[in-house]
Short mmCIF file of C-alpha atoms and ligand atoms in Angstrom, two decimals:
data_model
loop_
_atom_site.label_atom_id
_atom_site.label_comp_id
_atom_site.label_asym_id
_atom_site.label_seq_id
_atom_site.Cartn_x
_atom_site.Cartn_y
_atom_site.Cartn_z
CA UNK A 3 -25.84 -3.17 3.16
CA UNK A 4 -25.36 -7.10 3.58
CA UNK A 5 -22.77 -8.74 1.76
CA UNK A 6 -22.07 -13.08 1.08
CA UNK A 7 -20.87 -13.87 4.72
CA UNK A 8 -17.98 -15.58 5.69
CA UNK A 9 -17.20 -17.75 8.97
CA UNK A 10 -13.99 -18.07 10.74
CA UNK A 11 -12.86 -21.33 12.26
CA UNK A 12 -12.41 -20.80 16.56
CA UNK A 13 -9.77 -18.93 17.71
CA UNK A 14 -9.05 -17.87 13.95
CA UNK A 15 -10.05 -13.99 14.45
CA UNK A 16 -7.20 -13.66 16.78
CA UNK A 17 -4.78 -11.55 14.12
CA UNK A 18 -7.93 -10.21 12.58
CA UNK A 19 -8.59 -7.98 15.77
CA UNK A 20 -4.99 -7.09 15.81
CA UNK A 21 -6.01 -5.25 12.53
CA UNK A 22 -3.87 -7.97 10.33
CA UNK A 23 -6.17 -7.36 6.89
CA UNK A 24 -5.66 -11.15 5.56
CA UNK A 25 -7.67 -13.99 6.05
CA UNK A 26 -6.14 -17.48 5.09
CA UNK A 27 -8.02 -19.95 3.37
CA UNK A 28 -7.44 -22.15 5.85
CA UNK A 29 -9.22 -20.34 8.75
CA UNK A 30 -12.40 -20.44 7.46
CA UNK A 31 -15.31 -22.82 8.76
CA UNK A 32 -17.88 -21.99 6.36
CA UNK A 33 -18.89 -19.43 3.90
CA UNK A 34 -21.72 -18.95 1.32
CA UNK A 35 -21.65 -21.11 -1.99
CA UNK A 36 -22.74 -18.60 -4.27
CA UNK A 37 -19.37 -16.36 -3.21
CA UNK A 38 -17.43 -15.59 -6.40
CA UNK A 39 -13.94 -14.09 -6.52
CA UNK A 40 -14.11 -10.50 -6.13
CA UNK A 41 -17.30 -10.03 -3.98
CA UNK A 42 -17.63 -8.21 -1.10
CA UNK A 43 -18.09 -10.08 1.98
CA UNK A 44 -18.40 -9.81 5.74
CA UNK A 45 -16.63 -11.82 7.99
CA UNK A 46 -17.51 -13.10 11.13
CA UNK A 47 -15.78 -14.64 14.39
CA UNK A 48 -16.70 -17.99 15.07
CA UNK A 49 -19.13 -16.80 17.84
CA UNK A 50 -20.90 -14.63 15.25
CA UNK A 51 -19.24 -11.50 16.13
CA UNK A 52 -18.76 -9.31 13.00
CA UNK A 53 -15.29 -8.62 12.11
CA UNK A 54 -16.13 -6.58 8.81
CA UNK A 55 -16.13 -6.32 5.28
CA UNK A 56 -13.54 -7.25 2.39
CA UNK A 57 -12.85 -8.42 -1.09
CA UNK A 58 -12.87 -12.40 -1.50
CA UNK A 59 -10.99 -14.15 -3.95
CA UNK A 60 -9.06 -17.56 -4.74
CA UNK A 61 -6.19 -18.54 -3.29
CA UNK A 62 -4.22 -18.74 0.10
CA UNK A 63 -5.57 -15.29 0.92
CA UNK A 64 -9.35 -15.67 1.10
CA UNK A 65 -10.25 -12.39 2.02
CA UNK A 66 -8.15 -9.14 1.87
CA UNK A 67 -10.36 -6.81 4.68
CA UNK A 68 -11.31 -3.13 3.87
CA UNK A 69 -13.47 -2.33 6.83
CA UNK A 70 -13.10 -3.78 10.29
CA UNK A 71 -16.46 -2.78 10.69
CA UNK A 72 -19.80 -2.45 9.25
CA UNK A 73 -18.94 0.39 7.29
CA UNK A 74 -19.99 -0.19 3.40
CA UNK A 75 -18.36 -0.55 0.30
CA UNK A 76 -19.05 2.12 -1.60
CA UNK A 77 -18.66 5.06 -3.67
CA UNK A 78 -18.19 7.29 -0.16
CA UNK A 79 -15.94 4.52 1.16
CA UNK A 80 -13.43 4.92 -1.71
CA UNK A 81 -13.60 8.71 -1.61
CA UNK A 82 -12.79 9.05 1.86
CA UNK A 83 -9.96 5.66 1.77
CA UNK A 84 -8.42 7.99 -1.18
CA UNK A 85 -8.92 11.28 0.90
CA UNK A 86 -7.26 10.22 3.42
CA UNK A 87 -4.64 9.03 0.99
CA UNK A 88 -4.57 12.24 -0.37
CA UNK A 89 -4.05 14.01 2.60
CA UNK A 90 -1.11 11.90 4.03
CA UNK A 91 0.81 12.67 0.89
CA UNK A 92 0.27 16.82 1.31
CA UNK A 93 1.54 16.46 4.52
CA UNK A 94 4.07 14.59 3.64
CA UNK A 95 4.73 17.66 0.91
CA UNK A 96 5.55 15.62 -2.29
CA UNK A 97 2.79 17.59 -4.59
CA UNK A 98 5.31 20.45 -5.16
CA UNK A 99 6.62 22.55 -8.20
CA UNK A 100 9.33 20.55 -8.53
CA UNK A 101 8.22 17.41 -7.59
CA UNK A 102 4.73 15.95 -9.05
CA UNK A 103 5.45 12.07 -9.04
CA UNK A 104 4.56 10.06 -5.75
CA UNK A 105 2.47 6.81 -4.84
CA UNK A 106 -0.86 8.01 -3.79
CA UNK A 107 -2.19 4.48 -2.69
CA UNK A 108 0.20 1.80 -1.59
CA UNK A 109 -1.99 -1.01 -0.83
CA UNK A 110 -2.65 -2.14 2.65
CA UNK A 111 -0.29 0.50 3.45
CA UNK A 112 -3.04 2.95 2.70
CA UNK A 113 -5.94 0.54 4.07
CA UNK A 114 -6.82 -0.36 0.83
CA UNK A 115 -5.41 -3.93 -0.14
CA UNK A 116 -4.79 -4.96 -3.50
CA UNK A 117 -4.95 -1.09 -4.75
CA UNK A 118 -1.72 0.30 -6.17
CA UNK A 119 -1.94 4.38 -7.25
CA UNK A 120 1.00 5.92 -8.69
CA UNK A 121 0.37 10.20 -9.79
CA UNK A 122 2.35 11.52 -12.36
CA UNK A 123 1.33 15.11 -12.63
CA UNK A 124 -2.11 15.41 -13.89
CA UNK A 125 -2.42 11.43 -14.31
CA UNK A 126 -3.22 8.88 -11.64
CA UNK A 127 -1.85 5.37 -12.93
CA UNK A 128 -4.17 2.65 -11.16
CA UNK A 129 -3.24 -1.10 -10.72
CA UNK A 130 -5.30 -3.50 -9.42
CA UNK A 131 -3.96 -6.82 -7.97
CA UNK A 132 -7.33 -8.26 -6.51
CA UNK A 133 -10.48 -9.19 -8.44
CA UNK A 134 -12.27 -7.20 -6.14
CA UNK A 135 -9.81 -3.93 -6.87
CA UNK A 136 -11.35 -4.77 -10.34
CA UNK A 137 -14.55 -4.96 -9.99
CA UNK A 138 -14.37 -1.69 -8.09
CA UNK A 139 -12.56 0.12 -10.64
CA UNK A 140 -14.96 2.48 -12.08
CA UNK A 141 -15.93 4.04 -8.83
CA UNK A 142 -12.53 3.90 -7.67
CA UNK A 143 -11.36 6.22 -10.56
CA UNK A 144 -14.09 8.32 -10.16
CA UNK A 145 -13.22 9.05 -6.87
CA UNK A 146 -9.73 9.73 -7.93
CA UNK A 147 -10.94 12.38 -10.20
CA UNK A 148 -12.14 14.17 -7.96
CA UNK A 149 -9.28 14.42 -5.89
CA UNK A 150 -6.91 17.81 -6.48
CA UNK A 151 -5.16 17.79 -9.82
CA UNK A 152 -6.01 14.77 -10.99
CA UNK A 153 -7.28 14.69 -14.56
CA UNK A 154 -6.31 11.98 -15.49
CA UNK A 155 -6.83 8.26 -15.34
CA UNK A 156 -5.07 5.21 -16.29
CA UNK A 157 -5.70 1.56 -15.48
CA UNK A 158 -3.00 -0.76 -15.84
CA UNK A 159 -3.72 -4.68 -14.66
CA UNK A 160 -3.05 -6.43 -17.51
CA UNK A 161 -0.26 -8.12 -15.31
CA UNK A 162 -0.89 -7.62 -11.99
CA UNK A 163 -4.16 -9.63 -11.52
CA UNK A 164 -4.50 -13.48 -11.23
CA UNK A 165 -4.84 -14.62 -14.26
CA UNK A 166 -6.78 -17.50 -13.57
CA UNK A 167 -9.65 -15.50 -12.50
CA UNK A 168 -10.20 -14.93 -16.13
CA UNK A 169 -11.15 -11.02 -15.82
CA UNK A 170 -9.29 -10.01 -18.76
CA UNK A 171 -8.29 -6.63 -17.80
CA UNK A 172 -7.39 -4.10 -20.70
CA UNK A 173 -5.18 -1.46 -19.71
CA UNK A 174 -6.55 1.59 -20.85
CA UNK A 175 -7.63 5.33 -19.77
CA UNK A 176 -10.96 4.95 -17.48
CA UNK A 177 -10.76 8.87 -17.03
CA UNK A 178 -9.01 11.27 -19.51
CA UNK A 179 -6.64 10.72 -22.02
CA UNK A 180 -2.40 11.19 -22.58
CA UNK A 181 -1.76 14.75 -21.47
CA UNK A 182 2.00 14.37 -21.19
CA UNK A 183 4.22 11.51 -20.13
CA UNK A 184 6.65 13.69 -18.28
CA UNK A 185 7.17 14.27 -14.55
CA UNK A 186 8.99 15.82 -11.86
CA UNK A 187 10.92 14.58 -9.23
CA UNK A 188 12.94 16.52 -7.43
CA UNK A 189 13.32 18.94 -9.71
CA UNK A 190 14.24 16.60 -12.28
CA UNK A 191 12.58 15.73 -15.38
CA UNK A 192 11.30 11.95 -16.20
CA UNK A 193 9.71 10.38 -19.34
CA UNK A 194 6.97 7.91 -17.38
CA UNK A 195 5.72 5.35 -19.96
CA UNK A 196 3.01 3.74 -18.17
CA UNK A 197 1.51 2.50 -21.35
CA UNK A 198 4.43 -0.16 -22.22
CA UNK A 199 6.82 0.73 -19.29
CA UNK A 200 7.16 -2.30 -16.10
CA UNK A 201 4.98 -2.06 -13.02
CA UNK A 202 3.36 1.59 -13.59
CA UNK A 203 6.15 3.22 -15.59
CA UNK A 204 8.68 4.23 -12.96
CA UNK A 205 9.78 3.05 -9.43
CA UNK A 206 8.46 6.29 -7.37
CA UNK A 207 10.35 4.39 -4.43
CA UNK A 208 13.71 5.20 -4.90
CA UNK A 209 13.12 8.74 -4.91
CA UNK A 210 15.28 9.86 -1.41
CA UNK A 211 17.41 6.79 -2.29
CA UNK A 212 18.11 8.81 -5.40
CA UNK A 213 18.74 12.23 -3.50
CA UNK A 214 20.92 10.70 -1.45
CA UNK A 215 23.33 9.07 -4.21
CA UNK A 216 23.12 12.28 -5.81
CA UNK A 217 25.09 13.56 -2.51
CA UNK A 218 27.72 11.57 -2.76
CA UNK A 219 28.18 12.01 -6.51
CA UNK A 220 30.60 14.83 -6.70
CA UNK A 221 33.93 13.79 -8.83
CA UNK A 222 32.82 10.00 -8.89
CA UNK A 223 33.45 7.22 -11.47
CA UNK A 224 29.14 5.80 -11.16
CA UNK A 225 27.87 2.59 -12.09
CA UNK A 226 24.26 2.29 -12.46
CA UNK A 227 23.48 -1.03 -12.16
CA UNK A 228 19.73 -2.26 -13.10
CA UNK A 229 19.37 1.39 -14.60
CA UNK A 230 15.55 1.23 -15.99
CA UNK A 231 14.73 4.77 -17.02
CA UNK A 232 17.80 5.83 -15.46
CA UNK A 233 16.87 7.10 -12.08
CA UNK A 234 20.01 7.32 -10.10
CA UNK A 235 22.01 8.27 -13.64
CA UNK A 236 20.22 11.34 -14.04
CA UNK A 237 20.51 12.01 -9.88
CA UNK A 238 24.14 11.33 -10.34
CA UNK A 239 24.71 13.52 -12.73
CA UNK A 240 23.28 16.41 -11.22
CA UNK A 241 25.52 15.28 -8.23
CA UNK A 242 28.62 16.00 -10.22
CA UNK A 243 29.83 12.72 -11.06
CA UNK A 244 32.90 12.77 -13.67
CA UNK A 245 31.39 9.65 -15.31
CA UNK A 246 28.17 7.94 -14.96
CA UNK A 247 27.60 4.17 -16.71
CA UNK A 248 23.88 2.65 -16.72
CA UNK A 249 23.53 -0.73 -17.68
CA UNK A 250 20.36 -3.05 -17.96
CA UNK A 251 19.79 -5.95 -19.75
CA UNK A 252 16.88 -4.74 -21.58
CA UNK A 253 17.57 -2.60 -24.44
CA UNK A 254 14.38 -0.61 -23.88
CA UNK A 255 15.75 0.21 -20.56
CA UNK A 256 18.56 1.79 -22.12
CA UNK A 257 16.58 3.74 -24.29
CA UNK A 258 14.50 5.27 -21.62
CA UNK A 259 17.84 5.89 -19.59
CA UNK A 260 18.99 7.81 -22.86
CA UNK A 261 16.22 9.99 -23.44
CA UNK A 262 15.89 11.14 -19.57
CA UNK A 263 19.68 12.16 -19.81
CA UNK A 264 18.68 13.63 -22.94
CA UNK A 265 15.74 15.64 -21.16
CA UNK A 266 17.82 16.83 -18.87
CA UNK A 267 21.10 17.49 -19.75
CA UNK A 268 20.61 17.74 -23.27
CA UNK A 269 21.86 15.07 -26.10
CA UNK A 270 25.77 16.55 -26.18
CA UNK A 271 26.21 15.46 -22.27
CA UNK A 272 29.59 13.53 -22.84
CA UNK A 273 29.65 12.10 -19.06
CA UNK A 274 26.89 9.41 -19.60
CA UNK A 275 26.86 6.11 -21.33
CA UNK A 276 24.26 3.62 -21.33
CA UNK A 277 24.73 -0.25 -22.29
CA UNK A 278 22.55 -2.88 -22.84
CA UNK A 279 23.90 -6.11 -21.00
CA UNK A 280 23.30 -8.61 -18.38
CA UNK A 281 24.78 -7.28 -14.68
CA UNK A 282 27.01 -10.77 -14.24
CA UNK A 283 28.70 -10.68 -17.46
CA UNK A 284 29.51 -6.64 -17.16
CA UNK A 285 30.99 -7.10 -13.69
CA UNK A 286 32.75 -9.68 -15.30
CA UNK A 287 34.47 -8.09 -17.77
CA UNK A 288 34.80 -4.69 -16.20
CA UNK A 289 38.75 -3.58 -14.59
CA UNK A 290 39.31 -3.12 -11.19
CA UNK A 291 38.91 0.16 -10.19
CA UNK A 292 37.00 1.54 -12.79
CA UNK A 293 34.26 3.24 -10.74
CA UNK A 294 34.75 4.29 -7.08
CA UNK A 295 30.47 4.68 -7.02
CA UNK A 296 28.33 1.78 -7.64
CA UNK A 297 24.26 1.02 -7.20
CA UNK A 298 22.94 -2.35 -7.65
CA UNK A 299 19.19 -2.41 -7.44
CA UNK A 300 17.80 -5.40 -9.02
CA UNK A 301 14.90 -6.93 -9.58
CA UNK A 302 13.12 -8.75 -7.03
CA UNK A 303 15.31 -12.03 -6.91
CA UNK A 304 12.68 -13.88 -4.76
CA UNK A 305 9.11 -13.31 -5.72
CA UNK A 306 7.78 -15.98 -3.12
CA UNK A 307 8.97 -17.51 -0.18
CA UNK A 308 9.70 -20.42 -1.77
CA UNK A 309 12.75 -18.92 -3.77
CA UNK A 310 14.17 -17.31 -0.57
CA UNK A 311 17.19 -19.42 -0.34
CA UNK A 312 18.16 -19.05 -4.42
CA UNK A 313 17.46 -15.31 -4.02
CA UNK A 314 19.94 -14.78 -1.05
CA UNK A 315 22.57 -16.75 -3.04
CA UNK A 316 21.69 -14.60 -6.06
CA UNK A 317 22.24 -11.38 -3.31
CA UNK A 318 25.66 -12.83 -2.07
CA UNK A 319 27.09 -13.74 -5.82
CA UNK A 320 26.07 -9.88 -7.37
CA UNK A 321 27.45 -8.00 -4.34
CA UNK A 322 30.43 -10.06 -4.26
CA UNK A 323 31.16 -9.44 -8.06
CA UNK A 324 30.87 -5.17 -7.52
CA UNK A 325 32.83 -5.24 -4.16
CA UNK A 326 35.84 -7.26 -5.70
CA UNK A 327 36.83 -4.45 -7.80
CA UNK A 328 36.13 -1.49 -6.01
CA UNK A 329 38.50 0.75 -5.30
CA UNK A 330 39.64 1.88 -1.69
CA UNK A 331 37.47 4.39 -0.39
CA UNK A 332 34.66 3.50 -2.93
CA UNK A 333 30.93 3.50 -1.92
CA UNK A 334 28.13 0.61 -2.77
CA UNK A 335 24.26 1.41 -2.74
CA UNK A 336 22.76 -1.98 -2.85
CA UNK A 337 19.36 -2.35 -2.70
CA UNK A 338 16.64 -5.61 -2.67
CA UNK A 339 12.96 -4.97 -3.21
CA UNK A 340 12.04 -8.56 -2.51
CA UNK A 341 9.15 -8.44 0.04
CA UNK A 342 10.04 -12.34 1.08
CA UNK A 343 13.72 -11.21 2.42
CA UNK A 344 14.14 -8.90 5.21
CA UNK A 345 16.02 -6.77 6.60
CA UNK A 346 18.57 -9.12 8.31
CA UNK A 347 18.62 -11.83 5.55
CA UNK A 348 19.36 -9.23 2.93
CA UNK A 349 22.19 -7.89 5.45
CA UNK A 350 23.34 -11.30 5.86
CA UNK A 351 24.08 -11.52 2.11
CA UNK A 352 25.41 -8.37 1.68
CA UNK A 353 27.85 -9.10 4.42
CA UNK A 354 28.87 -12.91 3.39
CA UNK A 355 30.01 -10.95 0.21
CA UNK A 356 32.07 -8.65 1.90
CA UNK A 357 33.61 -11.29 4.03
CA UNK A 358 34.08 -13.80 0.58
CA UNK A 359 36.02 -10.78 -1.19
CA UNK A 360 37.70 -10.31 1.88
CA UNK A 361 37.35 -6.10 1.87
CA UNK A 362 37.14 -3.68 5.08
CA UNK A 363 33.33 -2.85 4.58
CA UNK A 364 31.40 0.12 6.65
CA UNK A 365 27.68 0.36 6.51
CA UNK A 366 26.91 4.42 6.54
CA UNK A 367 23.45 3.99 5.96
CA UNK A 368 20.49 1.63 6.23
CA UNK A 369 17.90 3.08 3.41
CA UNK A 370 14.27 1.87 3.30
CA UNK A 371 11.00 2.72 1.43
CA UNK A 372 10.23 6.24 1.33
CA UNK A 373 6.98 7.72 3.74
CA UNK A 374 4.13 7.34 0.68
CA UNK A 375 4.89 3.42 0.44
CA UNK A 376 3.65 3.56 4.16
CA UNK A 377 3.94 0.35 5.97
CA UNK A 378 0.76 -0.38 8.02
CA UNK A 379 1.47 -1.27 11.47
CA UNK A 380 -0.42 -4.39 11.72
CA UNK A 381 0.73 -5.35 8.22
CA UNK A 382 4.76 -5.62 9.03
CA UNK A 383 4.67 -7.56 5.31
CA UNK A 384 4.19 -4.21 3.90
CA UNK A 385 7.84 -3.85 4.50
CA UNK A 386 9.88 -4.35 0.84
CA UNK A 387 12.36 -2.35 0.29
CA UNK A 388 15.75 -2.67 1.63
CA UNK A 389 19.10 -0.94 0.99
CA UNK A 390 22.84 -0.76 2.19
CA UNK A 391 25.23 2.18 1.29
CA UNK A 392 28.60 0.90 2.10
CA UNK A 393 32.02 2.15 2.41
CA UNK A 394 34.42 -0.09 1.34
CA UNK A 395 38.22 0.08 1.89
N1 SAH B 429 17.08 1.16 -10.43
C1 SAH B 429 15.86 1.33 -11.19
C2 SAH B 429 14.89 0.19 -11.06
C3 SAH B 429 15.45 -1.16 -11.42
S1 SAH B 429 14.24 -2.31 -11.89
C4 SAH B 429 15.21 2.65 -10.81
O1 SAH B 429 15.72 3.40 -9.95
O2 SAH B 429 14.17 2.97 -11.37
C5 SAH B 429 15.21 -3.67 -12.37
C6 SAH B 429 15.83 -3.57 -13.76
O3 SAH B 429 16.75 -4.67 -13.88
C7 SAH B 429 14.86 -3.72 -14.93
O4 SAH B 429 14.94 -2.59 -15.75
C8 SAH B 429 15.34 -4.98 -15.68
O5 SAH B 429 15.29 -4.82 -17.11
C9 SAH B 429 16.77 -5.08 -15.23
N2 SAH B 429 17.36 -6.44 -15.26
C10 SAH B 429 16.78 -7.61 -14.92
N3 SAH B 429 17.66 -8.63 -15.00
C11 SAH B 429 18.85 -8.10 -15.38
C12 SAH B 429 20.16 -8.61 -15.61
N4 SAH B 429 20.42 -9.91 -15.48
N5 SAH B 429 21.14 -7.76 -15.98
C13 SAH B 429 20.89 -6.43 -16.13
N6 SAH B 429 19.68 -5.89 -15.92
C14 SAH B 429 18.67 -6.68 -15.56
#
């Protein structure tokens, strides 16, 4: 098979055989004219060594690789990229009676850049944020049909692909239609709306986050902070809480928090109250000491590099408003999913908060991205997810 070729500048291969599957716009000497956004192309050192094949497309990233090799493109390529998938996640055992909701394909993590795959029992929800993840979506959710227990399949990337490619996505079943919208995690039931629902319908990664709040829930006074469909409520709640609040400012969110409460405990479970506000203005006007559990897990604050410095400040401000009026001997999971801070900014924020409120803060655990958002070695950027559980006195 011979793709549209593409040229690196001298010396510019150097990450690319470390694996790194990015190439910059900026490395490249020459490439073919007729190369549209979302072809397949191979890539070659500036000696004319082949480096191997990827999806092009517009923008600071040139070329996302797929192949560092000459190995094709194809309908076998996918099968065996989402085999392998496949297989990581059964060892990993998440496909279990009482658990059918993990990531399948987490992008670069998984070897396959700009492919997202979240399962929800029989349904695969597929996002594609490159053109060429696009163009490749037929085959791709053929091969995903084949795959165990997968009947279904939905493609969602009416928001996740540039829009100035023009490609016009609609989201809509490729494979399959609505079976049901409910899965298990944990041994916990879920409503998933991936038709209307943000990113694929529910944040998979939070899952041992979740199990782990859940342990600490036993007799607390919870605030679920950023709620969504009410993930660490309905944890906490199984934990034993005596109370559990879940706010978010959407009032959709709310609903969705409701109705998995509902599922779960039933619609006379008296512990649980949901409100629709912004985060700021409830910390505001909550009292001191009204719950001795609290989770903030926002949105991303910085969704580019550029807004690192507003997004710490955001950080610092929001934990500093929860740890104020926390009670002695409370506990704080607080989380940031923004892939442009790390680890030691976010810490850094988290800590100029505790020093600002001036409160004697412990970190008991340092929480991360669970195993099927696997972080590719060569990829370090693959790292997103960040969290702090603190005990604070
Ligand atoms: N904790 C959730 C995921 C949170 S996603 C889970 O485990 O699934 C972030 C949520 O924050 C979204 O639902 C969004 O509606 C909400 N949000 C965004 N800005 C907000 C604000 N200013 N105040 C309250 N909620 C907000």
């Amino acid at each position: 098979m011979t793709y549209k070729t593409v040229t690196l500048k001298r010396g510019k291969e150097e990450s690319l055989k470390r694996f790194h599957p990015w190439v910059f716009s900026g490395a490249i000497a020459a490439a073919d004219d007729t190369i549209e956004e979302g072809d397949l192309v191979t890539v070659y050192a500036h000696d004319g060594t082949l480096i191997g094949n990827g999806h092009s497309q517009i923008g600071s990233i040139a070329v996302r690789m797929l192949t560092f090799d000459d190995t094709a493109i194809d309908e076998a390529f996918f099968e065996q990229r989402l085999q392998d998938a496949y297989h990581m996640r059964q060892a990993l055992g998440l496909q279990r009676e009482d658990n059918n909701a993990y990531r399948l394909v987490h992008g670069e993590g998984d070897f396959l850049p700009g492919l997202v795959v979240d399962i929800y029992g029989p349904t695969a929800v597929m996002q594609a944020h490159s053109p060429g993840m696009h163009f490749a979506r037929n085959i791709i959710a053929q091969a995903l049909a084949k795959l165990p227990g997968v009947n279904n399949v939905y493609y969602k990337s009416e928001t996740t692909l540039p829009y100035m490619a023009h490609l016009d996505p609609v989201n809509d079943y490729i494979i399959g239609h609505m079976e049901t919208d409910e899965a298990l995690e944990n041994g916990l039931r879920f409503h998933v709306d991936w038709l209307k629902g943000q990113k694929t319908g529910f944040f998979v990664d939070q899952r041992e986050n979740r199990r782990l709040l859940e342990h600490y829930s036993q007799g607390r006074r919870v605030l679920n902070m950023f709620c969504y469909t009410g993930g660490f409520s309905v944890y906490a709640l199984r934990g034993g809480a005596q109370l559990v609040h879940s706010v978010d400012s959407s009032a959709k969110a709310v609903r969705l928090t409701d109705d998995n409460v509902s599922l779960n405990y039933g619609d006379q479970e008296g512990r649980h109250k949901s409100f629709a506000e912004d985060a700021f203005k409830f910390l505001d006007n909550m009292e001191a000491g009204q719950y001795d559990l609290v989770i903030l897990d926002p949105p991303a604050f910085a969704k580019h590099k550029s807004a690192l410095h507003n997004a710490l400040v955001g950080y610092r401000r929001l934990n500093a408003k929860a740890l104020e009026k926390m009670p002695h001997g409370s506990i704080l999971f607080t989380f940031s999913c923004s892939q442009a801070v790390n680890k030691e900014q976010f810490r850094l924020a988290v800590f100029s908060a505790a020093a600002q409120t001036r409160r004697r803060v412990r970190i008991l655990h340092q929480l991360t991205q669970p195993a099927d958002h696997p972080i590719n070695i060569y990829h370090p950027e693959g790292e997103y997810l960040k969290g702090l559980v603190l005990y604070v006195e």
